[in-house]
Tab-separated table of C-alpha atoms in Angstrom:
chain	number	residue	atom	x	y	z
A	1	UNK	CA	136.896	39.620	308.285
A	2	UNK	CA	133.430	40.429	307.525
A	3	UNK	CA	130.657	37.997	308.087
A	4	UNK	CA	127.882	38.068	305.562
A	5	UNK	CA	124.588	36.208	304.507
A	6	UNK	CA	123.728	35.252	300.953
A	7	UNK	CA	120.148	36.221	300.462
A	8	UNK	CA	118.103	34.498	297.645
A	9	UNK	CA	115.064	36.667	296.804
A	10	UNK	CA	112.919	37.407	293.974
A	11	UNK	CA	115.330	35.515	291.728
A	12	UNK	CA	118.291	37.601	292.504
A	13	UNK	CA	120.982	37.563	295.125
A	14	UNK	CA	122.182	39.868	297.729
A	15	UNK	CA	125.185	39.490	299.810
A	16	UNK	CA	124.030	41.119	303.465
A	17	UNK	CA	126.469	41.926	306.002
A	18	UNK	CA	126.019	40.776	309.572
A	19	UNK	CA	125.651	43.330	312.129
A	20	UNK	CA	126.521	42.264	316.090
A	21	UNK	CA	123.550	42.797	318.251
A	22	UNK	CA	125.476	41.644	321.148
A	23	UNK	CA	128.487	39.134	321.880
A	24	UNK	CA	126.154	36.047	320.839
A	25	UNK	CA	123.625	37.362	318.205
A	26	UNK	CA	123.875	39.346	314.832
A	27	UNK	CA	121.479	40.201	312.324
A	28	UNK	CA	121.886	40.481	308.492
A	29	UNK	CA	121.453	44.291	307.266
A	30	UNK	CA	119.183	44.643	304.651
A	31	UNK	CA	119.114	48.011	303.289
A	32	UNK	CA	116.777	48.047	299.987
A	33	UNK	CA	116.251	51.906	299.554
A	34	UNK	CA	118.454	52.223	296.839
A	35	UNK	CA	118.221	49.065	295.189
A	36	UNK	CA	115.722	49.797	292.303
A	37	UNK	CA	115.903	46.531	290.757
A	38	UNK	CA	115.062	44.364	293.976
A	39	UNK	CA	112.334	47.145	294.988
A	40	UNK	CA	110.679	46.799	291.585
A	41	UNK	CA	110.879	42.929	291.723
A	42	UNK	CA	109.391	42.624	295.289
A	43	UNK	CA	106.839	45.269	294.586
A	44	UNK	CA	105.630	43.222	291.570
A	45	UNK	CA	105.237	40.360	293.534
A	46	UNK	CA	103.544	41.556	296.853
A	47	UNK	CA	101.227	43.642	294.573
A	48	UNK	CA	99.847	40.227	293.347
A	49	UNK	CA	98.992	39.174	296.874
A	50	UNK	CA	97.678	42.533	298.270
A	51	UNK	CA	93.895	42.623	298.760
A	52	UNK	CA	92.122	45.882	297.588
A	53	UNK	CA	93.722	49.012	299.075
A	54	UNK	CA	93.289	52.561	298.758
A	55	UNK	CA	96.377	53.890	300.493
A	56	UNK	CA	99.863	52.379	300.945
A	57	UNK	CA	101.450	53.816	304.218
A	58	UNK	CA	105.071	53.446	305.367
A	59	UNK	CA	107.379	54.946	308.192
A	60	UNK	CA	110.142	57.173	307.243
A	61	UNK	CA	112.923	56.023	305.564
A	62	UNK	CA	113.944	52.591	304.626
A	63	UNK	CA	110.270	51.598	303.503
A	64	UNK	CA	109.645	54.632	301.110
A	65	UNK	CA	111.473	53.101	298.003
A	66	UNK	CA	109.113	49.941	298.376
A	67	UNK	CA	105.896	52.078	299.153
A	68	UNK	CA	106.577	54.306	296.043
A	69	UNK	CA	107.018	51.396	293.866
A	70	UNK	CA	104.126	49.398	295.509
A	71	UNK	CA	101.620	52.305	294.837
A	72	UNK	CA	102.620	52.532	291.401
A	73	UNK	CA	102.239	48.802	290.737
A	74	UNK	CA	98.753	49.252	292.674
A	75	UNK	CA	97.886	51.871	290.115
A	76	UNK	CA	97.617	54.468	293.139
A	77	UNK	CA	98.473	58.114	292.616
A	78	UNK	CA	100.413	58.562	295.741
A	79	UNK	CA	101.368	56.911	299.153
A	80	UNK	CA	101.807	58.134	302.879
A	81	UNK	CA	104.816	58.479	304.733
A	82	UNK	CA	104.956	58.498	308.783
A	83	UNK	CA	107.765	61.162	309.578
A	84	UNK	CA	110.157	60.635	312.190
A	85	UNK	CA	110.170	64.403	313.028
A	86	UNK	CA	107.428	67.198	312.840
A	87	UNK	CA	108.342	69.690	310.116
A	88	UNK	CA	107.542	73.147	310.052
A	89	UNK	CA	104.909	72.635	307.374
A	90	UNK	CA	103.161	70.112	309.231
A	91	UNK	CA	100.057	71.102	311.094
A	92	UNK	CA	97.711	69.350	313.660
A	93	UNK	CA	99.887	66.259	314.073
A	94	UNK	CA	99.165	62.784	315.522
A	95	UNK	CA	101.799	60.609	316.761
A	96	UNK	CA	102.884	57.160	318.032
A	97	UNK	CA	105.997	55.945	319.634
A	98	UNK	CA	108.375	53.085	318.104
A	99	UNK	CA	111.388	50.999	319.391
A	100	UNK	CA	113.222	49.637	316.508
A	101	UNK	CA	115.824	46.835	316.216
A	102	UNK	CA	118.120	49.077	314.205
A	103	UNK	CA	117.528	52.380	316.067
A	104	UNK	CA	118.284	52.890	319.599
A	105	UNK	CA	115.918	54.298	322.031
A	106	UNK	CA	112.372	55.421	321.382
A	107	UNK	CA	111.549	57.256	318.550
A	108	UNK	CA	108.213	58.686	317.381
A	109	UNK	CA	106.464	58.814	314.042
A	110	UNK	CA	103.856	61.354	312.941
A	111	UNK	CA	101.063	61.991	310.395
A	112	UNK	CA	99.887	65.841	309.772
A	113	UNK	CA	96.248	66.927	309.037
A	114	UNK	CA	96.914	66.659	305.284
A	115	UNK	CA	97.801	62.762	305.502
A	116	UNK	CA	95.094	62.118	308.223
A	117	UNK	CA	92.672	63.166	305.512
A	118	UNK	CA	94.039	60.935	302.888
A	119	UNK	CA	93.805	57.847	305.131
A	120	UNK	CA	90.542	58.691	306.847
A	121	UNK	CA	87.708	56.029	305.873
A	122	UNK	CA	90.308	54.511	303.425
A	123	UNK	CA	91.739	50.817	303.264
A	124	UNK	CA	95.407	51.068	304.130
A	125	UNK	CA	98.175	48.696	303.154
A	126	UNK	CA	101.228	49.049	305.656
A	127	UNK	CA	104.506	48.274	304.001
A	128	UNK	CA	108.134	48.100	305.168
A	129	UNK	CA	111.368	46.436	303.993
A	130	UNK	CA	111.839	44.149	306.933
A	131	UNK	CA	109.600	43.002	309.692
A	132	UNK	CA	111.452	41.999	312.715
A	133	UNK	CA	110.164	42.894	315.989
A	134	UNK	CA	107.004	44.291	314.680
A	135	UNK	CA	107.426	47.662	316.479
A	136	UNK	CA	107.739	49.947	313.352
A	137	UNK	CA	104.590	47.893	312.008
A	138	UNK	CA	102.684	48.576	315.050
A	139	UNK	CA	103.256	52.233	315.228
A	140	UNK	CA	102.491	52.647	311.650
A	141	UNK	CA	99.141	50.698	312.015
A	142	UNK	CA	98.505	52.930	315.193
A	143	UNK	CA	98.970	55.935	313.295
A	144	UNK	CA	96.506	54.685	310.496
A	145	UNK	CA	93.810	53.832	312.911
A	146	UNK	CA	93.958	57.119	314.879
A	147	UNK	CA	93.518	58.805	311.401
A	148	UNK	CA	90.443	56.829	310.754
A	149	UNK	CA	91.983	54.243	308.291
A	150	UNK	CA	91.246	50.639	308.174
A	151	UNK	CA	94.320	48.434	307.750
A	152	UNK	CA	93.785	45.642	305.332
A	153	UNK	CA	97.352	44.389	305.001
A	154	UNK	CA	100.794	44.484	306.567
A	155	UNK	CA	103.500	43.839	303.780
A	156	UNK	CA	107.281	43.446	303.489
A	157	UNK	CA	109.788	41.998	301.682
A	158	UNK	CA	111.371	40.425	304.604
A	159	UNK	CA	110.287	38.844	307.913
A	160	UNK	CA	113.300	38.324	310.531
A	161	UNK	CA	113.536	35.804	313.142
A	162	UNK	CA	110.159	35.213	314.972
A	163	UNK	CA	108.278	37.551	312.682
A	164	UNK	CA	108.267	34.824	309.999
A	165	UNK	CA	106.046	32.836	312.155
A	166	UNK	CA	103.151	35.561	311.923
A	167	UNK	CA	100.131	34.708	310.172
A	168	UNK	CA	98.843	38.386	309.975
A	169	UNK	CA	101.709	39.760	307.562
A	170	UNK	CA	102.632	39.129	304.125
A	171	UNK	CA	106.176	38.686	303.129
A	172	UNK	CA	108.432	37.336	300.251
A	173	UNK	CA	111.401	35.517	302.243
A	174	UNK	CA	112.498	34.746	305.629
A	175	UNK	CA	115.563	36.347	306.995
A	176	UNK	CA	117.129	34.561	309.904
A	177	UNK	CA	118.952	36.078	312.814
A	178	UNK	CA	122.588	34.716	313.581
A	179	UNK	CA	124.129	32.916	316.410
A	180	UNK	CA	127.901	33.338	316.988
A	181	UNK	CA	129.734	29.816	317.394
A	182	UNK	CA	132.835	28.992	319.344
A	183	UNK	CA	134.904	29.325	316.264
A	184	UNK	CA	133.908	32.974	315.669
A	185	UNK	CA	131.456	32.214	312.633
A	186	UNK	CA	127.868	32.878	312.844
A	187	UNK	CA	125.104	30.330	311.834
A	188	UNK	CA	121.548	31.006	311.090
A	189	UNK	CA	118.984	30.325	313.857
A	190	UNK	CA	116.581	27.997	312.210
A	191	UNK	CA	113.683	26.668	314.262
A	192	UNK	CA	113.974	23.128	315.367
A	193	UNK	CA	111.965	20.655	313.326
A	194	UNK	CA	109.857	18.192	315.390
A	195	UNK	CA	110.957	14.883	315.382
């Protein structure tokens, strides 16, 4: 039997499969890249709260659809994607390392000289689908700063686990992590209320 979590967001519902991290913990798999309806609804809502921005920037690949729609909603003509590998057409690249919850091992992301020029001296909004450990966000921010940009906003559809406590990010909903109970079912881990 597959364990799932029902997410209610932007007036819609999505059934997310739970993916075990180890024997006791799991996360809800949120893959928005092909969800046209939710990407548009989320971008409209986020665009209302994002400060004046010149450039929307994301890391390859799951944030691309959101970055596209968000840049469209903000009236921008393009957005920047930090790539996971150096392509033959990329010249004079800069890089940052990243450790993501959904990908094993260290990865690197890259910008080339063309994108560096588009970021230099600009107000940058970094976007992602989910902020969890904050590692992807940190790496994209590092690239933006190396390119001479000023990060004015960090935005996502969801903040997972402890990321929901952060005050420096804009997000629409909290996505809990899950703990496996003795009966084999998973329960959301919620911060205990102070009594």
